[in-house]
Amino acid sequence: MISVLIVEDEELTAEANRLYVGRVPGFQVLGVARTGDEALRFLRRRPADLVLLDLYLPDMHGLDVCRALRAAGVLSDVIAVTSARDLAVVRSAVSVGVVQYLLKPFTFAALSEKLERYAEFRSSVGGQGEVSGQGEVDRALSALRGTARVPLPKGMTQATLDAVAGELRRAQGGLSAQAVGSAIGVSRVTARRYLEHLAGTGSVRRVPRYGGLGRPELLYQSV
């Protein structure tokens, strides 16, 4: 279960938020705080996974609550729940670690979507060790931000693309399609297709290597 602290000074709104969160599977409300100071004291004593934080509190701004949490070593994630539409506030929220931003007034469906995306993000990054490649990082952040992922061309898989990109990152001076294919266990033609896709996205550059008779060998190098 993902634990949630609701920070909201308006009693009716706080109760509505508590009921909303309780309706989303996988989430439980640890408590409700009405001021920034109360939220800080609560989280120092019992850290929650997620804070549903109103930015306009009677004693301090919600962003100051975020800064105080980080200074105290509390790593709870934060979803800002506010009527503030100022882009400067949005930028500041991102800079202090707010993972999502929900504008008031909002419906249960809107909050539920944010919470479900957050749960998907947590499940993507909840393990130990290292990610398998850039694709895994992109999938986690896409889940959190709700950004649509650009589909790969038909017949291509993310796992193979990650393997190809990984070989290039480890190489010194670039690799040919034949070398990449041999390293990851696919044909030269298949490797070249993935390499050309990466070159088309701008993450890889083509480097001709001259050295003998005939056409130069084409190498691929990470940018």
Coordinates of C-alpha atoms in Angstrom, one line a residue:
M1 CA 0.0 0.0 0.0
I2 CA 1.2 3.5 -0.8
S3 CA 0.8 5.7 2.2
V4 CA -0.5 9.3 1.8
L5 CA -0.5 12.4 4.0
I6 CA -3.1 15.0 3.0
V7 CA -2.1 18.6 3.7
E8 CA -5.1 20.9 3.3
D9 CA -6.4 23.7 5.6
E10 CA -10.0 23.7 4.4
E11 CA -11.9 21.1 6.3
L12 CA -14.4 20.1 3.6
T13 CA -11.8 19.9 1.0
A14 CA -9.5 17.9 3.2
E15 CA -12.3 15.4 3.9
A16 CA -13.2 15.1 0.2
N17 CA -9.5 14.5 -0.6
R18 CA -9.3 11.8 2.1
L19 CA -12.4 10.0 0.7
Y20 CA -11.1 10.3 -2.9
V21 CA -7.7 8.8 -2.0
G22 CA -9.4 6.0 0.0
R23 CA -11.3 5.0 -3.2
V24 CA -8.2 4.4 -5.2
P25 CA -6.9 0.8 -4.9
G26 CA -3.4 0.5 -3.5
F27 CA -3.5 3.8 -1.5
Q28 CA -4.1 4.5 2.2
V29 CA -4.4 7.8 4.0
L30 CA -2.0 8.0 7.0
G31 CA -3.4 11.3 8.2
V32 CA -4.6 14.9 7.5
A33 CA -2.6 18.0 8.3
R34 CA -4.1 21.5 8.3
T35 CA -0.9 23.6 8.3
G36 CA 2.6 23.4 7.0
D37 CA 4.1 23.0 10.5
E38 CA 1.7 20.2 11.3
A39 CA 2.7 18.4 8.1
L40 CA 6.4 18.8 8.9
R41 CA 6.0 17.4 12.4
F42 CA 3.9 14.5 11.1
L43 CA 6.3 13.5 8.4
R44 CA 9.4 13.7 10.6
R45 CA 7.7 11.3 12.9
R46 CA 6.0 9.1 10.4
P47 CA 7.2 9.6 6.8
A48 CA 4.5 8.9 4.1
D49 CA 5.3 7.7 0.6
L50 CA 3.3 10.5 -0.9
V51 CA 2.1 14.0 0.2
L52 CA -1.0 15.5 -1.3
L53 CA 0.0 19.1 -0.6
D54 CA -2.1 22.3 -0.9
L55 CA 0.3 25.2 -1.7
Y56 CA -1.6 28.0 0.1
L57 CA -1.5 27.1 3.7
P58 CA -2.3 29.5 6.6
D59 CA 1.3 29.4 8.1
M60 CA 3.6 28.9 5.1
H61 CA 3.7 28.3 1.4
G62 CA 3.6 24.7 0.3
L63 CA 6.9 25.0 -1.6
D64 CA 8.5 26.1 1.7
V65 CA 7.1 22.9 3.2
C66 CA 8.8 20.9 0.4
R67 CA 12.1 22.7 1.0
A68 CA 11.9 22.0 4.7
L69 CA 11.2 18.3 4.1
R70 CA 14.2 17.9 1.9
A71 CA 16.4 19.8 4.4
A72 CA 15.2 17.4 7.1
G73 CA 16.0 14.4 4.9
V74 CA 12.4 13.4 4.4
L75 CA 12.1 11.9 0.9
S76 CA 8.3 11.7 0.6
D77 CA 7.1 12.4 -3.0
V78 CA 4.7 15.4 -3.4
I79 CA 1.7 16.1 -5.6
A80 CA 0.8 19.8 -5.4
V81 CA -2.9 20.4 -5.2
T82 CA -3.6 24.0 -5.7
S83 CA -5.5 26.7 -7.6
A84 CA -2.2 28.4 -8.5
R85 CA -1.9 28.8 -12.3
D86 CA 1.3 31.0 -12.3
L87 CA 3.9 29.3 -14.4
A88 CA 6.6 30.6 -12.1
V89 CA 5.0 28.6 -9.3
V90 CA 4.9 25.5 -11.5
R91 CA 8.6 25.9 -12.3
S92 CA 9.4 26.4 -8.6
A93 CA 7.4 23.3 -7.7
V94 CA 9.4 21.2 -10.1
S95 CA 12.7 22.5 -8.7
V96 CA 11.8 21.4 -5.2
G97 CA 10.8 17.9 -6.2
V98 CA 7.0 18.1 -6.8
V99 CA 6.3 15.0 -9.0
Q100 CA 2.8 16.1 -10.2
Y101 CA 0.6 19.2 -10.2
L102 CA -3.2 19.0 -9.8
L103 CA -5.3 22.1 -10.3
K104 CA -8.3 22.9 -8.1
P105 CA -11.1 22.3 -8.6
F106 CA -10.7 18.7 -9.7
T107 CA -12.8 15.6 -10.0
F108 CA -12.2 12.2 -8.5
A109 CA -11.3 11.0 -12.0
A110 CA -8.5 13.6 -12.3
L111 CA -7.0 12.7 -8.9
S112 CA -7.4 9.0 -9.5
E113 CA -5.4 9.3 -12.8
K114 CA -2.6 11.1 -11.0
L115 CA -2.4 8.5 -8.3
E116 CA -2.5 5.6 -10.7
R117 CA 0.3 7.1 -12.8
Y118 CA 2.3 7.6 -9.6
A119 CA 1.7 4.0 -8.6
E120 CA 2.9 2.9 -12.0
F121 CA 6.0 5.0 -11.6
R122 CA 6.8 3.5 -8.2
S123 CA 6.4 0.0 -9.5
S124 CA 8.8 0.9 -12.4
V125 CA 11.6 2.1 -10.0
G126 CA 10.9 0.2 -6.9
G127 CA 13.5 -2.5 -7.3
Q128 CA 17.2 -2.5 -6.5
G129 CA 20.2 -2.4 -8.8
E130 CA 20.6 -0.7 -12.2
V131 CA 18.2 -0.1 -15.0
S132 CA 18.7 -2.2 -18.1
G133 CA 18.9 0.9 -20.4
Q134 CA 17.5 4.2 -21.4
G135 CA 14.2 2.7 -22.4
E136 CA 13.5 1.6 -18.8
V137 CA 14.2 5.1 -17.5
D138 CA 11.9 6.6 -20.2
R139 CA 9.1 4.2 -19.4
A140 CA 9.2 5.1 -15.7
L141 CA 9.2 8.9 -16.4
S142 CA 6.5 8.5 -19.0
A143 CA 4.3 6.8 -16.5
L144 CA 4.8 9.6 -14.0
R145 CA 4.4 12.5 -16.4
G146 CA 1.7 10.9 -18.5
T147 CA 3.7 11.5 -21.7
A148 CA 3.0 9.4 -24.7
R149 CA 5.8 7.2 -25.8
V150 CA 6.9 7.3 -29.5
P151 CA 6.3 3.8 -30.8
L152 CA 9.1 1.9 -32.4
P153 CA 8.9 0.9 -36.1
K154 CA 7.1 -2.3 -36.8
G155 CA 9.2 -5.4 -36.0
M156 CA 11.6 -3.6 -33.6
T157 CA 11.7 -4.2 -29.9
Q158 CA 12.8 -1.9 -27.1
A159 CA 15.0 -4.6 -25.5
T160 CA 17.1 -5.0 -28.7
L161 CA 17.3 -1.2 -29.2
D162 CA 18.6 -0.9 -25.6
A163 CA 21.1 -3.6 -26.3
V164 CA 22.4 -1.9 -29.5
A165 CA 22.6 1.4 -27.8
G166 CA 24.4 -0.1 -24.8
E167 CA 27.1 -1.7 -27.1
L168 CA 27.7 1.7 -28.7
R169 CA 28.0 3.5 -25.4
R170 CA 30.7 1.0 -24.3
A171 CA 32.6 1.2 -27.5
Q172 CA 35.7 3.4 -28.2
G173 CA 35.5 5.1 -31.6
G174 CA 32.3 3.5 -32.9
L175 CA 31.2 0.1 -34.1
S176 CA 30.1 -1.4 -37.4
A177 CA 26.7 -3.1 -37.9
Q178 CA 28.6 -6.5 -38.1
A179 CA 30.4 -5.9 -34.8
V180 CA 27.2 -4.8 -33.0
G181 CA 25.3 -7.8 -34.4
S182 CA 27.9 -10.2 -33.3
A183 CA 28.0 -8.7 -29.8
I184 CA 24.3 -9.0 -29.1
G185 CA 23.5 -12.1 -31.2
V186 CA 21.6 -10.7 -34.1
S187 CA 22.4 -10.5 -37.9
R188 CA 24.2 -7.6 -39.4
V189 CA 21.1 -6.6 -41.3
T190 CA 19.0 -6.5 -38.1
A191 CA 21.8 -4.5 -36.2
R192 CA 22.0 -2.1 -39.1
R193 CA 18.3 -1.4 -39.0
Y194 CA 18.4 -0.5 -35.3
L195 CA 21.6 1.5 -35.8
E196 CA 19.9 3.5 -38.6
H197 CA 16.9 4.1 -36.4
L198 CA 19.1 5.5 -33.7
A199 CA 21.0 7.6 -36.2
G200 CA 17.6 9.0 -37.4
T201 CA 16.7 10.1 -33.9
G202 CA 20.0 11.9 -33.5
S203 CA 21.4 9.7 -30.6
V204 CA 23.9 8.1 -32.9
R205 CA 26.1 9.4 -35.7
R206 CA 27.5 7.7 -38.7
V207 CA 31.3 7.8 -39.1
P208 CA 32.9 6.5 -42.3
R209 CA 36.2 4.7 -41.7
Y210 CA 38.7 4.7 -44.6
G211 CA 41.5 2.3 -44.9
G212 CA 41.5 0.0 -47.9
L213 CA 40.3 -0.4 -51.4
G214 CA 36.6 0.1 -52.2
R215 CA 33.9 1.8 -50.2
P216 CA 34.8 3.0 -46.6
E217 CA 33.3 1.0 -43.7
L218 CA 30.5 2.7 -41.9
L219 CA 30.8 2.9 -38.2
Y220 CA 28.2 4.1 -35.7
Q221 CA 29.1 6.1 -32.6
S222 CA 27.0 7.4 -29.7
V223 CA 26.6 11.1 -29.6

